[in-house]
Amino acid sequence: MSVDQTSTPAAVADWVDLAAMVRDPYDTYRRLRELGPVVWVPALKRYLAVSFAACSAIEADQETFSASVRGSSALMARALGAQPMLRKDDPEHASERTPVNSCLRPRSIKANWLPLFEQNAETCLAGLLERGPDEADLNRDFAAPFAARNLIDLLGLRGASPADLTRWSHAFIAGFANLAEDPGIWARCGTARSDVDALLDELIPYYRRTPDGSMTSAMVNSDQPEESVHANVKLTISGGLNEPQHMVTNIVWALSRHQRQRDDVLANESLWSATFDEAVRWLSPIGMYPRQTTRETVLDGVRLPAAAEVGVVVGAANRDPAVFERADEFDLSRAKKPHLGFGAGTHLCAGHWAARISIGEVAVPLLYRRLRGLGTDRRRTEHWQGWVFRGLTTLPVTWTP
């Protein structure tokens, strides 16, 4: 991308209320898109790319838009203690990602991990049933422990419990989004880092002696230094738990508010794949991630200076009406189009197939097969949180015993 005479400076959105975005960002996203594809937000001290075209262009050009973000937006590296692969460009990114790719291909997942996903789903369903239809919280009693058990298996974190994974993931995710520099959040990140580092100090020599098919074993037995293994395991604990658990609750929440579409899915199980994709688009669990310009450039007609910090707001891009008809609606019948819920390009989420299979083919269909009349319980309070990462932290559900 080179600067041209038809480009314009970014519009300024000095009205953005971060607290309102945490509660519900979608009205803010709509107003930002109306201002332009890329907008300067003083409250965040960064540009936000909010159009589908702008976000896609960023992912297609890592030479201009670097994932190796420095300065005030390098929250992920601070939370994890080092730069993970997600904050590196190729060839460094590729060298660290390649060892785990073989663990996460569809054939490998179905051959090696599908039976464990099914076993974990049954175990967590038993816990949900024990709570009963008047007290069950789908996030607390099923989604979070299911995602945590799967992640323990995928990573090979021998000795860790689902409660450990949940605590660590929440601490790291809060650190990634700690734009306000809350010292309590950094303290929790420090505790989580120490816990995971202590576990890996035991597991790294174990996997050198006894390699297996887990992601940690693959990393340990590659050429990456131990610091990178530590950072990338922590990265996987964060995204590998947070997004899958939110996808379980997001799908159930969406279907509970679209009864006709729920009935269509239950009558035709081939629609589960479309249900998963539409939920990821409509309620993107990853709302924003950072990039930084390596030179002065033009993005979707907007001039950006060198070293500009840019937020890639895929939560806004996935509801861009220029790409998706009736973009604010949940619609399983819409024409299939690529979305950015898992990112794109070289940084496409490595675990997207694991999420599709464990959530879209195992967990959510199992819930609807075994819990007659499953839906959200509107007698009790649900709670959404976040925009950098967004999901239901509380989702009361009920069913017919």
Short mmCIF file of C-alpha atoms in Angstrom, two decimals:
data_model
loop_
_atom_site.label_atom_id
_atom_site.label_comp_id
_atom_site.label_asym_id
_atom_site.label_seq_id
_atom_site.Cartn_x
_atom_site.Cartn_y
_atom_site.Cartn_z
CA MET A 1 0.00 0.00 0.00
CA SER A 2 1.33 3.43 -0.93
CA VAL A 3 0.03 6.85 -0.07
CA ASP A 4 -2.10 8.40 -2.87
CA GLN A 5 -3.79 11.72 -3.52
CA THR A 6 -7.35 10.38 -3.12
CA SER A 7 -6.88 9.28 0.48
CA THR A 8 -8.35 11.14 3.45
CA PRO A 9 -7.36 11.51 7.11
CA ALA A 10 -9.18 9.33 9.62
CA ALA A 11 -12.37 10.66 11.14
CA VAL A 12 -12.18 11.28 14.90
CA ALA A 13 -14.60 9.59 17.32
CA ASP A 14 -14.10 11.54 20.56
CA TRP A 15 -17.47 10.39 21.88
CA VAL A 16 -16.63 6.70 22.37
CA ASP A 17 -17.64 5.46 25.84
CA LEU A 18 -15.49 2.46 26.78
CA ALA A 19 -17.79 1.44 29.64
CA ALA A 20 -20.72 1.31 27.22
CA MET A 21 -18.67 -0.84 24.83
CA VAL A 22 -17.97 -3.33 27.60
CA ARG A 23 -21.71 -3.64 28.19
CA ASP A 24 -22.64 -3.84 24.49
CA PRO A 25 -20.36 -2.61 21.67
CA TYR A 26 -22.64 -3.03 18.66
CA ASP A 27 -24.23 0.43 18.61
CA THR A 28 -20.74 1.94 18.89
CA TYR A 29 -19.55 -0.27 16.02
CA ARG A 30 -22.44 0.92 13.83
CA ARG A 31 -21.67 4.59 14.55
CA LEU A 32 -17.96 4.07 13.88
CA ARG A 33 -18.64 2.39 10.52
CA GLU A 34 -20.81 5.36 9.56
CA LEU A 35 -17.79 7.64 10.13
CA GLY A 36 -15.49 5.60 7.93
CA PRO A 37 -13.63 2.30 7.54
CA VAL A 38 -10.84 3.45 9.88
CA VAL A 39 -11.48 5.88 12.75
CA TRP A 40 -9.20 7.55 15.31
CA VAL A 41 -10.48 6.96 18.87
CA PRO A 42 -8.77 9.28 21.38
CA ALA A 43 -10.07 7.29 24.37
CA LEU A 44 -8.04 4.31 23.12
CA LYS A 45 -5.15 6.29 21.60
CA ARG A 46 -5.38 4.19 18.47
CA TYR A 47 -7.12 3.80 15.16
CA LEU A 48 -9.94 1.28 14.88
CA ALA A 49 -10.46 -0.56 11.60
CA VAL A 50 -14.18 -1.32 11.55
CA SER A 51 -15.03 -2.23 7.95
CA PHE A 52 -14.73 -5.75 6.57
CA ALA A 53 -12.55 -4.47 3.73
CA ALA A 54 -10.13 -2.68 6.05
CA CYS A 55 -9.78 -5.61 8.44
CA SER A 56 -9.27 -8.04 5.55
CA ALA A 57 -6.64 -5.78 3.97
CA ILE A 58 -4.70 -5.69 7.24
CA GLU A 59 -4.60 -9.48 7.46
CA ALA A 60 -3.44 -9.72 3.85
CA ASP A 61 -0.42 -7.43 4.39
CA GLN A 62 1.72 -8.33 7.40
CA GLU A 63 4.63 -6.37 5.94
CA THR A 64 2.70 -3.12 6.44
CA PHE A 65 0.57 -4.16 9.43
CA SER A 66 2.80 -5.96 11.89
CA ALA A 67 1.53 -8.29 14.59
CA SER A 68 4.66 -7.49 16.59
CA VAL A 69 3.03 -4.57 18.37
CA ARG A 70 5.25 -2.52 20.68
CA GLY A 71 4.56 0.27 23.11
CA SER A 72 1.34 0.86 24.99
CA SER A 73 -0.70 -1.78 23.15
CA ALA A 74 1.64 -4.70 23.83
CA LEU A 75 -0.70 -5.96 26.53
CA MET A 76 -0.55 -9.60 25.49
CA ALA A 77 3.21 -9.83 25.91
CA ARG A 78 2.95 -8.17 29.31
CA ALA A 79 0.18 -10.50 30.44
CA LEU A 80 2.02 -13.65 29.31
CA GLY A 81 5.55 -12.55 30.20
CA ALA A 82 6.89 -12.76 26.62
CA GLN A 83 5.79 -12.33 23.02
CA PRO A 84 3.79 -15.39 21.87
CA MET A 85 3.51 -16.46 18.24
CA LEU A 86 0.32 -14.44 17.76
CA ARG A 87 2.35 -11.26 18.23
CA LYS A 88 5.07 -12.22 15.76
CA ASP A 89 5.31 -11.98 12.00
CA ASP A 90 6.68 -14.58 9.62
CA PRO A 91 9.15 -16.22 9.55
CA GLU A 92 9.29 -16.21 13.40
CA HIS A 93 5.52 -16.78 13.64
CA ALA A 94 5.60 -19.71 11.20
CA SER A 95 8.52 -21.41 12.94
CA GLU A 96 6.63 -21.46 16.24
CA ARG A 97 3.23 -22.34 14.79
CA THR A 98 4.30 -25.14 12.45
CA PRO A 99 4.97 -27.73 15.21
CA VAL A 100 1.40 -27.51 16.55
CA ASN A 101 -0.37 -27.41 13.18
CA SER A 102 -0.20 -31.19 12.79
CA CYS A 103 -1.97 -31.63 16.15
CA LEU A 104 -4.88 -29.45 15.02
CA ARG A 105 -5.67 -30.63 11.50
CA PRO A 106 -9.21 -32.05 11.05
CA ARG A 107 -7.97 -35.60 10.42
CA SER A 108 -5.78 -35.54 13.53
CA ILE A 109 -8.55 -34.07 15.67
CA LYS A 110 -11.08 -36.69 14.60
CA ALA A 111 -8.60 -39.54 14.99
CA ASN A 112 -6.96 -38.51 18.26
CA TRP A 113 -9.14 -36.00 20.09
CA LEU A 114 -12.77 -36.60 19.10
CA PRO A 115 -13.26 -39.47 21.59
CA LEU A 116 -11.91 -37.26 24.39
CA PHE A 117 -14.19 -34.38 23.35
CA GLU A 118 -17.16 -36.76 23.52
CA GLN A 119 -16.09 -38.12 26.91
CA ASN A 120 -15.56 -34.61 28.30
CA ALA A 121 -18.97 -33.50 27.02
CA GLU A 122 -20.67 -36.41 28.79
CA THR A 123 -18.79 -35.66 32.03
CA CYS A 124 -19.79 -31.99 31.95
CA LEU A 125 -23.36 -32.78 30.97
CA ALA A 126 -23.64 -34.89 34.12
CA GLY A 127 -22.57 -31.85 36.16
CA LEU A 128 -25.17 -29.68 34.44
CA LEU A 129 -27.89 -32.26 35.09
CA GLU A 130 -26.87 -32.42 38.74
CA ARG A 131 -27.53 -28.68 39.07
CA GLY A 132 -30.99 -29.17 37.58
CA PRO A 133 -33.20 -26.95 35.40
CA ASP A 134 -33.86 -24.41 38.15
CA GLU A 135 -30.23 -23.68 39.07
CA ALA A 136 -28.08 -24.53 36.06
CA ASP A 137 -25.70 -21.94 34.61
CA LEU A 138 -24.56 -23.10 31.18
CA ASN A 139 -21.25 -21.24 31.35
CA ARG A 140 -20.28 -22.26 34.88
CA ASP A 141 -21.65 -25.81 34.85
CA PHE A 142 -20.92 -26.95 31.27
CA ALA A 143 -19.19 -24.60 28.82
CA ALA A 144 -16.23 -23.54 30.95
CA PRO A 145 -15.38 -26.98 32.38
CA PHE A 146 -15.87 -28.60 28.94
CA ALA A 147 -13.48 -26.17 27.26
CA ALA A 148 -11.00 -26.56 30.12
CA ARG A 149 -11.01 -30.37 30.00
CA ASN A 150 -10.51 -30.33 26.23
CA LEU A 151 -7.62 -27.92 26.58
CA ILE A 152 -5.92 -29.98 29.28
CA ASP A 153 -6.03 -32.93 26.87
CA LEU A 154 -4.92 -30.99 23.77
CA LEU A 155 -2.04 -29.29 25.57
CA GLY A 156 -1.11 -32.31 27.66
CA LEU A 157 -1.16 -30.30 30.89
CA ARG A 158 -0.78 -33.24 33.23
CA GLY A 159 -1.64 -32.28 36.81
CA ALA A 160 -3.75 -29.23 35.95
CA SER A 161 -7.46 -29.12 36.82
CA PRO A 162 -10.34 -27.46 34.93
CA ALA A 163 -10.51 -24.90 37.76
CA ASP A 164 -6.82 -24.11 37.23
CA LEU A 165 -7.31 -23.59 33.48
CA THR A 166 -10.36 -21.39 34.03
CA ARG A 167 -8.55 -19.21 36.57
CA TRP A 168 -5.44 -18.85 34.41
CA SER A 169 -7.40 -18.12 31.24
CA HIS A 170 -9.54 -15.45 32.90
CA ALA A 171 -6.43 -13.78 34.31
CA PHE A 172 -4.61 -13.70 30.96
CA ILE A 173 -7.66 -12.55 28.99
CA ALA A 174 -8.24 -9.71 31.46
CA GLY A 175 -4.61 -8.70 30.99
CA PHE A 176 -4.94 -8.66 27.17
CA ALA A 177 -7.82 -6.17 27.51
CA ASN A 178 -6.35 -4.16 30.43
CA LEU A 179 -6.35 -0.85 28.56
CA ALA A 180 -7.04 0.97 31.85
CA GLU A 181 -3.90 -0.52 33.49
CA ASP A 182 -5.81 -1.96 36.46
CA PRO A 183 -3.10 -3.10 38.95
CA GLY A 184 -5.34 -5.85 40.32
CA ILE A 185 -5.56 -7.41 36.87
CA TRP A 186 -1.77 -7.33 36.49
CA ALA A 187 -1.41 -8.97 39.90
CA ARG A 188 -3.71 -11.84 38.85
CA CYS A 189 -1.73 -12.21 35.61
CA GLY A 190 1.46 -12.49 37.66
CA THR A 191 0.01 -15.28 39.80
CA ALA A 192 -1.24 -17.16 36.72
CA ARG A 193 2.14 -16.81 35.00
CA SER A 194 3.92 -18.22 38.03
CA ASP A 195 1.53 -21.18 38.23
CA VAL A 196 1.87 -22.09 34.56
CA ASP A 197 5.65 -21.59 34.58
CA ALA A 198 6.00 -23.95 37.54
CA LEU A 199 3.91 -26.61 35.76
CA LEU A 200 5.93 -26.26 32.54
CA ASP A 201 9.20 -26.53 34.43
CA GLU A 202 8.04 -30.06 35.24
CA LEU A 203 6.44 -30.90 31.89
CA ILE A 204 9.20 -29.74 29.53
CA PRO A 205 11.77 -32.34 30.68
CA TYR A 206 8.98 -34.95 30.83
CA TYR A 207 8.00 -34.40 27.19
CA ARG A 208 11.61 -34.41 26.09
CA ARG A 209 11.87 -37.91 27.56
CA THR A 210 8.34 -39.04 26.66
CA PRO A 211 6.96 -37.25 23.59
CA ASP A 212 3.31 -37.74 22.65
CA GLY A 213 0.70 -36.13 20.38
CA SER A 214 -0.06 -33.14 22.60
CA MET A 215 0.60 -29.53 21.61
CA THR A 216 3.04 -28.97 24.47
CA SER A 217 5.04 -32.03 23.45
CA ALA A 218 5.13 -30.76 19.85
CA MET A 219 6.45 -27.38 21.00
CA VAL A 220 8.99 -28.86 23.39
CA ASN A 221 10.40 -31.14 20.72
CA SER A 222 10.74 -28.38 18.13
CA ASP A 223 13.52 -25.84 17.80
CA GLN A 224 11.79 -23.06 19.73
CA PRO A 225 13.40 -21.83 22.96
CA GLU A 226 11.78 -22.58 26.31
CA GLU A 227 10.69 -18.95 26.68
CA SER A 228 8.59 -19.35 23.53
CA VAL A 229 7.13 -22.65 24.75
CA HIS A 230 6.06 -20.93 27.97
CA ALA A 231 4.53 -17.97 26.10
CA ASN A 232 2.70 -20.10 23.54
CA VAL A 233 1.25 -22.51 26.09
CA LYS A 234 -0.10 -19.50 28.02
CA LEU A 235 -1.48 -18.05 24.78
CA THR A 236 -3.28 -21.33 24.08
CA ILE A 237 -4.68 -21.46 27.61
CA SER A 238 -6.17 -18.01 26.98
CA GLY A 239 -7.79 -18.38 23.58
CA GLY A 240 -8.22 -22.13 23.74
CA LEU A 241 -10.56 -21.85 26.71
CA ASN A 242 -12.17 -18.45 26.40
CA GLU A 243 -13.49 -18.59 22.85
CA PRO A 244 -14.78 -22.20 22.88
CA GLN A 245 -16.69 -21.71 26.13
CA HIS A 246 -18.27 -18.54 24.78
CA MET A 247 -19.28 -20.31 21.57
CA VAL A 248 -21.26 -22.90 23.54
CA THR A 249 -23.21 -20.21 25.37
CA ASN A 250 -23.51 -17.94 22.31
CA ILE A 251 -25.15 -20.67 20.23
CA VAL A 252 -27.63 -21.62 22.93
CA TRP A 253 -28.41 -17.93 23.59
CA ALA A 254 -28.95 -17.26 19.87
CA LEU A 255 -31.17 -20.28 19.30
CA SER A 256 -33.22 -19.45 22.42
CA ARG A 257 -34.08 -16.11 20.81
CA HIS A 258 -34.79 -17.55 17.38
CA GLN A 259 -37.22 -20.36 18.03
CA ARG A 260 -38.05 -21.09 14.38
CA GLN A 261 -34.39 -21.43 13.47
CA ARG A 262 -33.81 -23.62 16.53
CA ASP A 263 -36.61 -25.91 15.36
CA ASP A 264 -35.07 -26.05 11.89
CA VAL A 265 -31.71 -27.13 13.33
CA LEU A 266 -33.24 -29.77 15.57
CA ALA A 267 -35.13 -31.17 12.58
CA ASN A 268 -32.03 -31.17 10.37
CA GLU A 269 -28.70 -31.81 12.10
CA SER A 270 -26.78 -30.91 8.93
CA LEU A 271 -27.51 -27.27 9.90
CA TRP A 272 -25.21 -27.40 12.95
CA SER A 273 -22.25 -26.31 10.83
CA ALA A 274 -24.14 -23.23 9.58
CA THR A 275 -25.30 -22.53 13.13
CA PHE A 276 -21.73 -22.53 14.41
CA ASP A 277 -20.51 -20.23 11.62
CA GLU A 278 -23.38 -17.76 11.93
CA ALA A 279 -22.95 -17.56 15.71
CA VAL A 280 -19.22 -16.84 15.31
CA ARG A 281 -20.02 -14.08 12.82
CA TRP A 282 -22.92 -12.56 14.72
CA LEU A 283 -21.46 -12.76 18.24
CA SER A 284 -17.72 -12.76 17.60
CA PRO A 285 -15.99 -13.92 20.82
CA ILE A 286 -12.76 -12.23 19.70
CA GLY A 287 -13.81 -8.65 19.11
CA MET A 288 -10.51 -6.87 18.45
CA TYR A 289 -6.78 -7.48 18.19
CA PRO A 290 -3.90 -5.05 17.57
CA ARG A 291 -1.60 -4.36 14.66
CA GLN A 292 0.98 -1.62 14.05
CA THR A 293 1.94 0.07 10.78
CA THR A 294 5.55 -0.34 9.69
CA ARG A 295 5.36 2.69 7.38
CA GLU A 296 3.05 5.48 6.29
CA THR A 297 0.23 3.91 4.32
CA VAL A 298 -3.37 4.10 3.13
CA LEU A 299 -5.95 1.65 4.46
CA ASP A 300 -9.29 1.48 2.64
CA GLY A 301 -8.81 5.09 1.54
CA VAL A 302 -7.68 6.41 4.94
CA ARG A 303 -4.17 7.75 5.54
CA LEU A 304 -2.25 6.25 8.44
CA PRO A 305 1.15 7.36 9.75
CA ALA A 306 4.08 5.05 10.38
CA ALA A 307 4.02 3.27 13.77
CA ALA A 308 0.26 3.81 14.07
CA GLU A 309 -1.45 1.47 16.51
CA VAL A 310 -4.49 -0.07 14.84
CA GLY A 311 -7.23 -2.16 16.41
CA VAL A 312 -8.61 -4.76 13.98
CA VAL A 313 -12.24 -4.77 15.12
CA VAL A 314 -13.51 -8.04 13.65
CA GLY A 315 -16.61 -7.77 15.83
CA ALA A 316 -17.57 -4.71 13.75
CA ALA A 317 -16.34 -6.14 10.43
CA ASN A 318 -18.49 -9.24 10.85
CA ARG A 319 -21.59 -7.02 10.94
CA ASP A 320 -20.57 -4.79 8.03
CA PRO A 321 -23.73 -4.27 5.92
CA ALA A 322 -21.54 -3.75 2.84
CA VAL A 323 -20.74 -7.48 3.02
CA PHE A 324 -23.53 -9.14 4.99
CA GLU A 325 -27.18 -8.47 4.13
CA ARG A 326 -29.20 -7.73 7.28
CA ALA A 327 -25.88 -7.95 9.10
CA ASP A 328 -27.31 -7.36 12.58
CA GLU A 329 -29.64 -10.36 12.28
CA PHE A 330 -28.91 -13.97 13.19
CA ASP A 331 -29.90 -15.88 10.05
CA LEU A 332 -28.98 -19.49 9.33
CA SER A 333 -30.31 -19.21 5.78
CA ARG A 334 -27.95 -16.43 4.69
CA ALA A 335 -25.64 -17.17 1.79
CA LYS A 336 -22.36 -18.61 3.02
CA LYS A 337 -19.60 -15.97 3.03
CA PRO A 338 -16.22 -15.85 4.75
CA HIS A 339 -16.19 -14.01 8.07
CA LEU A 340 -13.34 -12.89 10.30
CA GLY A 341 -14.39 -14.60 13.53
CA PHE A 342 -11.19 -16.68 13.51
CA GLY A 343 -9.03 -13.99 11.93
CA ALA A 344 -7.57 -14.55 8.47
CA GLY A 345 -4.35 -14.99 6.58
CA THR A 346 -1.18 -16.17 8.26
CA HIS A 347 -2.66 -15.58 11.73
CA LEU A 348 -5.86 -17.55 11.17
CA CYS A 349 -6.67 -19.17 14.52
CA ALA A 350 -4.77 -22.45 14.74
CA GLY A 351 -7.52 -24.03 16.82
CA HIS A 352 -10.50 -23.21 14.62
CA TRP A 353 -11.03 -26.82 13.56
CA ALA A 354 -10.84 -28.01 17.16
CA ALA A 355 -13.50 -25.43 18.05
CA ARG A 356 -15.75 -26.36 15.13
CA ILE A 357 -15.61 -30.06 15.94
CA SER A 358 -15.73 -29.92 19.75
CA ILE A 359 -18.47 -27.26 19.91
CA GLY A 360 -20.39 -27.47 16.63
CA GLU A 361 -20.32 -31.26 16.21
CA VAL A 362 -20.09 -32.56 19.79
CA ALA A 363 -21.05 -30.29 22.68
CA VAL A 364 -24.00 -28.23 21.50
CA PRO A 365 -25.76 -31.02 19.55
CA LEU A 366 -25.38 -33.24 22.65
CA LEU A 367 -27.06 -30.61 24.83
CA TYR A 368 -30.09 -30.41 22.54
CA ARG A 369 -30.34 -34.19 22.14
CA ARG A 370 -30.32 -34.81 25.89
CA LEU A 371 -32.08 -31.76 27.35
CA ARG A 372 -35.64 -31.51 26.09
CA GLY A 373 -36.78 -27.92 25.65
CA LEU A 374 -33.34 -26.45 26.41
CA GLY A 375 -33.38 -22.66 26.50
CA THR A 376 -32.26 -19.66 28.50
CA ASP A 377 -34.05 -19.17 31.82
CA ARG A 378 -35.35 -15.61 31.69
CA ARG A 379 -36.41 -15.74 35.35
CA ARG A 380 -32.74 -15.37 36.24
CA THR A 381 -30.13 -12.80 35.20
CA GLU A 382 -27.65 -13.37 32.39
CA HIS A 383 -24.47 -11.32 32.06
CA TRP A 384 -22.47 -10.27 28.99
CA GLN A 385 -18.99 -8.79 29.34
CA GLY A 386 -16.38 -7.18 27.14
CA TRP A 387 -15.69 -6.04 23.59
CA VAL A 388 -11.99 -6.87 23.03
CA PHE A 389 -13.10 -10.36 24.08
CA ARG A 390 -16.84 -10.75 24.48
CA GLY A 391 -19.04 -13.46 25.90
CA LEU A 392 -21.62 -14.55 28.43
CA THR A 393 -20.07 -14.94 31.86
CA THR A 394 -23.42 -16.08 33.27
CA LEU A 395 -26.17 -17.86 31.29
CA PRO A 396 -28.96 -19.45 33.33
CA VAL A 397 -30.64 -22.24 31.35
CA THR A 398 -33.58 -24.52 31.93
CA TRP A 399 -35.17 -27.55 30.31
CA THR A 400 -38.01 -30.01 30.80
CA PRO A 401 -36.91 -32.75 33.26
#
